[in-house]
Amino acid sequence: MFLITHTGRPAAVRSAELVVQGLLRNGIGARVLAEEAADLTLPPSVETVRDGEICEKAVEGCELIVVLGGDGTLLRGAEFARASGVPMLGVNLGRVGFLAEAERDDLDKVVRRVVARSYEVEERMTVDVLVRSNGDVIHRDWALNEASVEKAARERMLEVVAEVDGRPVSRFGCDGVVCATPTGSTAYAFSAGGPVVWPEVEALLLVPISAHALFAKPLVTTPDSVLAVEVQPQTQGGVLWCDGRRTAELPAGARVEVRRSAVPVRLARLHHASFTDRLVAKFALPVAGWRGAPH
């Protein structure tokens, strides 16, 4: 079992130590990142790997990736999960944690279910991201939640043209544009005013951020569409962020293309709760007064 922990959180440190102890008691080996092991009190039998090692190698031979932390830590775990194909099980120790399957109080249950292999695996769409400048590819990346094109200078807007499937949709000034998956619809795209999309729906989202235009509404396209954002030549340039973790500078005139990837992120699920229930719980939505459909 491969563990990733936000060791800056005391609760995460204690939780990681409890999970490791539970796994070892049941004869299941554990592996952690060497950088995190320095902040944890672990038995000598726990393997360590360097953070800088290739993700596939770090997780090689592991059945599951267990991630303890908030949304940022879960997205870090997704990098290992996507590269290796190993399912990721998230334990939320942050605020929302839409990718997480369990909360801190569920640690004993998590260990029991992992030991019994009592979990299901679902696949989440990711996107491939390509940046071109003067026709040349200058950067490649991917995202589970979103690829966002953002302005580099606070005092100036970013002038862009949004495109879907090779055809222009609109030109506008803005703070940025979010290209998101259904998984990312409850993250940055949601904060920018985009719709919530159920994970089972295969689609891509294009959501302008603070756009100065009559038509700059969120768009939902087919999963096979290719979204593009062209940074106009007269703009100073921008910045590309993928999942808020990986970044690249965008020179004036750069073109960012986002398309569905063939490589998903696999999530381990312990519960059969509907996404509707998850949405209500995570956002603490008011549902008092609901009486349900008549039987």
CSV table of C-alpha atoms in Angstrom, one decimal:
chain,number,residue,atom,x,y,z
A,1,MET,CA,0.0,0.0,0.0
A,2,PHE,CA,1.3,3.4,-0.9
A,3,LEU,CA,0.5,6.3,1.4
A,4,ILE,CA,0.7,10.0,0.6
A,5,THR,CA,0.2,12.4,3.6
A,6,HIS,CA,0.0,16.1,4.1
A,7,THR,CA,2.5,16.1,6.9
A,8,GLY,CA,2.0,19.8,7.6
A,9,ARG,CA,-1.3,18.8,9.3
A,10,PRO,CA,-0.9,17.2,12.7
A,11,ALA,CA,-4.1,15.3,12.1
A,12,ALA,CA,-2.8,13.9,8.9
A,13,VAL,CA,0.4,12.7,10.6
A,14,ARG,CA,-1.5,10.9,13.3
A,15,SER,CA,-3.9,9.5,10.8
A,16,ALA,CA,-1.1,8.1,8.6
A,17,GLU,CA,0.6,6.5,11.5
A,18,LEU,CA,-2.7,4.8,12.5
A,19,VAL,CA,-3.3,3.6,9.0
A,20,VAL,CA,0.2,2.1,8.7
A,21,GLN,CA,-0.1,0.4,12.0
A,22,GLY,CA,-3.5,-1.1,11.0
A,23,LEU,CA,-2.1,-2.4,7.7
A,24,LEU,CA,1.0,-3.9,9.2
A,25,ARG,CA,-1.1,-5.7,11.9
A,26,ASN,CA,-3.0,-7.4,9.0
A,27,GLY,CA,0.2,-8.4,7.1
A,28,ILE,CA,-0.1,-5.7,4.5
A,29,GLY,CA,3.1,-3.8,3.7
A,30,ALA,CA,3.3,0.0,3.5
A,31,ARG,CA,5.4,2.4,1.4
A,32,VAL,CA,5.7,6.2,1.9
A,33,LEU,CA,7.6,9.0,0.4
A,34,ALA,CA,11.0,9.6,2.1
A,35,GLU,CA,10.3,13.3,2.4
A,36,GLU,CA,7.1,12.5,4.4
A,37,ALA,CA,8.7,9.6,6.4
A,38,ALA,CA,11.0,12.1,8.1
A,39,ASP,CA,7.9,13.7,9.7
A,40,LEU,CA,6.2,10.4,10.6
A,41,THR,CA,6.9,7.8,13.4
A,42,LEU,CA,7.0,4.6,11.5
A,43,PRO,CA,8.3,1.1,12.0
A,44,PRO,CA,11.5,0.1,10.1
A,45,SER,CA,9.6,-2.3,7.9
A,46,VAL,CA,7.9,0.6,6.1
A,47,GLU,CA,9.5,1.2,2.7
A,48,THR,CA,10.4,4.6,1.5
A,49,VAL,CA,10.8,6.1,-2.0
A,50,ARG,CA,12.1,9.5,-3.1
A,51,ASP,CA,9.4,12.0,-4.2
A,52,GLY,CA,11.5,12.8,-7.3
A,53,GLU,CA,11.3,9.2,-8.6
A,54,ILE,CA,9.1,8.5,-11.6
A,55,CYS,CA,5.5,8.0,-10.3
A,56,GLU,CA,5.1,4.6,-11.8
A,57,LYS,CA,8.2,3.3,-10.1
A,58,ALA,CA,7.2,4.8,-6.7
A,59,VAL,CA,3.9,2.9,-6.8
A,60,GLU,CA,5.2,-0.3,-8.5
A,61,GLY,CA,3.7,-3.4,-6.9
A,62,CYS,CA,1.2,-1.5,-4.8
A,63,GLU,CA,-2.5,-2.4,-4.8
A,64,LEU,CA,-3.8,0.9,-3.7
A,65,ILE,CA,-2.8,4.5,-3.1
A,66,VAL,CA,-4.2,5.9,0.2
A,67,VAL,CA,-4.1,9.7,0.4
A,68,LEU,CA,-4.6,11.6,3.6
A,69,GLY,CA,-5.1,15.4,3.4
A,70,GLY,CA,-7.1,18.1,1.7
A,71,ASP,CA,-7.9,18.7,-2.0
A,72,GLY,CA,-4.4,19.7,-2.9
A,73,THR,CA,-2.9,16.5,-1.4
A,74,LEU,CA,-5.6,14.4,-3.2
A,75,LEU,CA,-4.6,16.1,-6.5
A,76,ARG,CA,-1.0,15.3,-5.8
A,77,GLY,CA,-2.0,11.6,-5.2
A,78,ALA,CA,-3.8,11.7,-8.6
A,79,GLU,CA,-0.5,12.3,-10.3
A,80,PHE,CA,0.8,9.0,-8.9
A,81,ALA,CA,-2.6,7.3,-9.6
A,82,ARG,CA,-2.7,8.4,-13.3
A,83,ALA,CA,0.9,7.5,-14.0
A,84,SER,CA,0.7,4.0,-12.5
A,85,GLY,CA,-2.9,3.0,-13.1
A,86,VAL,CA,-3.2,2.2,-9.3
A,87,PRO,CA,-6.6,3.2,-7.7
A,88,MET,CA,-6.5,6.1,-5.2
A,89,LEU,CA,-8.5,6.1,-2.0
A,90,GLY,CA,-8.8,9.6,-0.5
A,91,VAL,CA,-9.3,10.4,3.2
A,92,ASN,CA,-10.4,14.0,3.6
A,93,LEU,CA,-8.7,16.0,6.2
A,94,GLY,CA,-9.4,19.4,4.6
A,95,ARG,CA,-12.5,21.5,3.9
A,96,VAL,CA,-14.5,19.9,1.0
A,97,GLY,CA,-12.6,17.0,-0.5
A,98,PHE,CA,-14.9,16.0,-3.4
A,99,LEU,CA,-12.3,13.4,-4.5
A,100,ALA,CA,-12.1,11.8,-1.0
A,101,GLU,CA,-14.1,8.7,-0.1
A,102,ALA,CA,-13.8,8.9,3.6
A,103,GLU,CA,-13.4,11.3,6.5
A,104,ARG,CA,-11.0,11.2,9.4
A,105,ASP,CA,-13.5,9.4,11.7
A,106,ASP,CA,-13.6,6.6,9.2
A,107,LEU,CA,-10.0,5.4,9.5
A,108,ASP,CA,-10.8,2.1,11.2
A,109,LYS,CA,-13.3,1.4,8.5
A,110,VAL,CA,-10.9,2.4,5.7
A,111,VAL,CA,-8.3,-0.1,7.0
A,112,ARG,CA,-10.9,-2.9,7.4
A,113,ARG,CA,-12.2,-2.4,3.8
A,114,VAL,CA,-8.7,-2.2,2.4
A,115,VAL,CA,-7.6,-5.4,4.1
A,116,ALA,CA,-10.7,-7.2,2.9
A,117,ARG,CA,-10.4,-5.6,-0.6
A,118,SER,CA,-14.0,-4.5,-0.1
A,119,TYR,CA,-14.0,-1.5,-2.5
A,120,GLU,CA,-15.0,-0.7,-6.0
A,121,VAL,CA,-13.0,1.2,-8.6
A,122,GLU,CA,-14.4,3.9,-10.9
A,123,GLU,CA,-12.6,5.8,-13.6
A,124,ARG,CA,-12.6,9.6,-13.9
A,125,MET,CA,-11.9,11.4,-17.2
A,126,THR,CA,-8.7,13.4,-17.5
A,127,VAL,CA,-7.7,15.9,-20.2
A,128,ASP,CA,-4.5,16.3,-22.2
A,129,VAL,CA,-3.2,19.9,-22.5
A,130,LEU,CA,-1.1,21.1,-25.4
A,131,VAL,CA,0.4,24.6,-25.7
A,132,ARG,CA,1.5,25.9,-29.1
A,133,SER,CA,3.4,29.1,-30.0
A,134,ASN,CA,4.1,30.0,-33.6
A,135,GLY,CA,2.9,26.6,-34.6
A,136,ASP,CA,5.4,24.7,-32.3
A,137,VAL,CA,4.4,22.7,-29.3
A,138,ILE,CA,6.1,24.3,-26.3
A,139,HIS,CA,4.4,22.5,-23.4
A,140,ARG,CA,2.4,19.3,-22.7
A,141,ASP,CA,0.5,18.6,-19.6
A,142,TRP,CA,-2.7,16.9,-18.3
A,143,ALA,CA,-5.4,17.6,-15.7
A,144,LEU,CA,-8.0,15.7,-13.6
A,145,ASN,CA,-9.9,18.8,-12.6
A,146,GLU,CA,-9.1,21.6,-15.0
A,147,ALA,CA,-6.6,23.5,-17.1
A,148,SER,CA,-7.0,27.2,-16.6
A,149,VAL,CA,-5.6,30.0,-18.7
A,150,GLU,CA,-5.1,33.0,-16.5
A,151,LYS,CA,-3.7,36.6,-16.8
A,152,ALA,CA,-0.1,37.1,-15.7
A,153,ALA,CA,-0.5,40.7,-14.7
A,154,ARG,CA,-3.0,41.7,-12.1
A,155,GLU,CA,-3.6,45.2,-13.6
A,156,ARG,CA,-4.4,44.0,-17.1
A,157,MET,CA,-7.1,41.8,-18.6
A,158,LEU,CA,-6.3,38.8,-20.7
A,159,GLU,CA,-7.6,39.1,-24.3
A,160,VAL,CA,-8.5,35.7,-25.7
A,161,VAL,CA,-10.6,33.9,-28.3
A,162,ALA,CA,-12.4,30.8,-27.2
A,163,GLU,CA,-12.7,28.0,-29.7
A,164,VAL,CA,-14.7,24.7,-29.8
A,165,ASP,CA,-13.9,22.0,-32.4
A,166,GLY,CA,-11.9,24.3,-34.6
A,167,ARG,CA,-14.4,27.0,-34.8
A,168,PRO,CA,-14.3,30.4,-32.9
A,169,VAL,CA,-17.0,31.0,-30.3
A,170,SER,CA,-16.2,34.5,-28.9
A,171,ARG,CA,-13.4,37.0,-28.2
A,172,PHE,CA,-13.4,38.7,-24.9
A,173,GLY,CA,-11.2,40.3,-22.2
A,174,CYS,CA,-11.2,38.3,-18.9
A,175,ASP,CA,-9.2,37.2,-15.9
A,176,GLY,CA,-9.0,33.8,-17.4
A,177,VAL,CA,-10.7,30.7,-18.9
A,178,VAL,CA,-11.2,27.3,-17.2
A,179,CYS,CA,-11.4,24.1,-19.2
A,180,ALA,CA,-12.7,21.5,-16.9
A,181,THR,CA,-13.8,17.9,-16.6
A,182,PRO,CA,-17.0,16.8,-14.8
A,183,THR,CA,-14.8,16.0,-11.8
A,184,GLY,CA,-13.5,19.5,-11.9
A,185,SER,CA,-16.9,21.0,-12.2
A,186,THR,CA,-17.1,21.3,-8.4
A,187,ALA,CA,-13.7,22.9,-8.2
A,188,TYR,CA,-12.3,26.0,-10.0
A,189,ALA,CA,-15.1,25.9,-12.6
A,190,PHE,CA,-17.8,26.0,-9.9
A,191,SER,CA,-16.1,29.1,-8.3
A,192,ALA,CA,-16.1,30.8,-11.6
A,193,GLY,CA,-19.9,30.3,-12.1
A,194,GLY,CA,-19.9,27.1,-14.0
A,195,PRO,CA,-22.5,24.3,-13.7
A,196,VAL,CA,-22.1,21.2,-11.5
A,197,VAL,CA,-21.8,18.2,-13.7
A,198,TRP,CA,-22.5,14.7,-12.4
A,199,PRO,CA,-19.3,12.5,-12.8
A,200,GLU,CA,-21.2,9.9,-14.9
A,201,VAL,CA,-21.8,12.6,-17.5
A,202,GLU,CA,-19.1,12.6,-20.2
A,203,ALA,CA,-18.5,16.2,-21.1
A,204,LEU,CA,-16.0,19.0,-21.2
A,205,LEU,CA,-16.6,22.5,-19.7
A,206,LEU,CA,-15.4,25.9,-20.8
A,207,VAL,CA,-15.9,28.6,-18.2
A,208,PRO,CA,-14.8,32.2,-18.6
A,209,ILE,CA,-13.6,34.0,-15.5
A,210,SER,CA,-14.8,37.6,-15.0
A,211,ALA,CA,-15.2,38.2,-18.7
A,212,HIS,CA,-16.1,41.6,-20.1
A,213,ALA,CA,-18.5,40.5,-22.9
A,214,LEU,CA,-22.1,40.2,-23.7
A,215,PHE,CA,-21.7,36.5,-24.5
A,216,ALA,CA,-19.2,34.7,-22.2
A,217,LYS,CA,-21.3,32.0,-20.6
A,218,PRO,CA,-20.1,28.6,-19.4
A,219,LEU,CA,-20.3,26.0,-22.2
A,220,VAL,CA,-20.7,22.3,-21.9
A,221,THR,CA,-19.5,20.3,-24.9
A,222,THR,CA,-19.2,16.7,-25.9
A,223,PRO,CA,-16.3,14.7,-24.4
A,224,ASP,CA,-14.8,14.3,-27.8
A,225,SER,CA,-14.7,18.1,-28.4
A,226,VAL,CA,-11.4,20.0,-28.6
A,227,LEU,CA,-11.4,23.2,-26.6
A,228,ALA,CA,-8.9,25.9,-27.4
A,229,VAL,CA,-8.0,29.3,-25.9
A,230,GLU,CA,-5.9,31.6,-28.0
A,231,VAL,CA,-4.1,34.4,-26.1
A,232,GLN,CA,-4.2,37.4,-28.4
A,233,PRO,CA,-0.9,38.9,-29.7
A,234,GLN,CA,-1.5,42.3,-28.2
A,235,THR,CA,-1.8,40.7,-24.7
A,236,GLN,CA,1.3,40.6,-22.4
A,237,GLY,CA,0.8,36.8,-22.1
A,238,GLY,CA,-0.7,34.6,-19.5
A,239,VAL,CA,-0.1,31.6,-17.3
A,240,LEU,CA,-1.4,28.0,-17.7
A,241,TRP,CA,-2.3,26.1,-14.5
A,242,CYS,CA,-3.1,22.4,-14.5
A,243,ASP,CA,-5.1,21.3,-11.4
A,244,GLY,CA,-3.6,24.3,-9.6
A,245,ARG,CA,-0.3,22.3,-9.2
A,246,ARG,CA,1.7,22.5,-12.5
A,247,THR,CA,2.2,25.8,-14.3
A,248,ALA,CA,3.7,27.1,-17.5
A,249,GLU,CA,4.1,30.6,-18.9
A,250,LEU,CA,2.1,31.5,-22.0
A,251,PRO,CA,3.7,34.0,-24.4
A,252,ALA,CA,1.5,36.5,-26.3
A,253,GLY,CA,-0.1,34.6,-29.2
A,254,ALA,CA,0.0,31.2,-27.4
A,255,ARG,CA,-2.7,28.7,-28.1
A,256,VAL,CA,-3.8,26.2,-25.4
A,257,GLU,CA,-5.7,23.1,-26.6
A,258,VAL,CA,-7.6,20.8,-24.2
A,259,ARG,CA,-8.9,17.4,-25.2
A,260,ARG,CA,-10.0,14.2,-23.5
A,261,SER,CA,-7.2,12.0,-22.5
A,262,ALA,CA,-7.0,8.2,-23.1
A,263,VAL,CA,-5.6,7.8,-19.5
A,264,PRO,CA,-8.1,8.1,-16.6
A,265,VAL,CA,-7.6,8.4,-12.9
A,266,ARG,CA,-9.0,5.4,-11.0
A,267,LEU,CA,-10.7,6.1,-7.7
A,268,ALA,CA,-11.4,3.5,-5.0
A,269,ARG,CA,-14.9,3.7,-3.6
A,270,LEU,CA,-16.2,2.4,-0.3
A,271,HIS,CA,-19.7,3.8,-0.5
A,272,HIS,CA,-22.6,3.5,-2.9
A,273,ALA,CA,-24.0,7.0,-2.0
A,274,SER,CA,-25.3,8.9,-5.0
A,275,PHE,CA,-23.4,12.0,-6.2
A,276,THR,CA,-26.5,14.0,-5.2
A,277,ASP,CA,-26.0,13.0,-1.6
A,278,ARG,CA,-22.3,13.7,-1.8
A,279,LEU,CA,-23.1,17.2,-3.2
A,280,VAL,CA,-25.5,18.0,-0.4
A,281,ALA,CA,-23.1,16.7,2.3
A,282,LYS,CA,-19.9,18.4,0.9
A,283,PHE,CA,-21.6,21.8,0.4
A,284,ALA,CA,-23.9,21.5,3.4
A,285,LEU,CA,-26.9,22.3,1.2
A,286,PRO,CA,-30.2,23.0,2.9
A,287,VAL,CA,-32.7,20.2,2.3
A,288,ALA,CA,-34.9,20.5,5.4
A,289,GLY,CA,-38.5,20.1,4.4
A,290,TRP,CA,-38.0,17.5,1.7
A,291,ARG,CA,-40.6,14.7,2.0
A,292,GLY,CA,-39.5,12.5,-0.9
A,293,ALA,CA,-41.3,11.1,-3.8
A,294,PRO,CA,-44.7,9.4,-3.0
A,295,HIS,CA,-44.4,5.6,-2.9
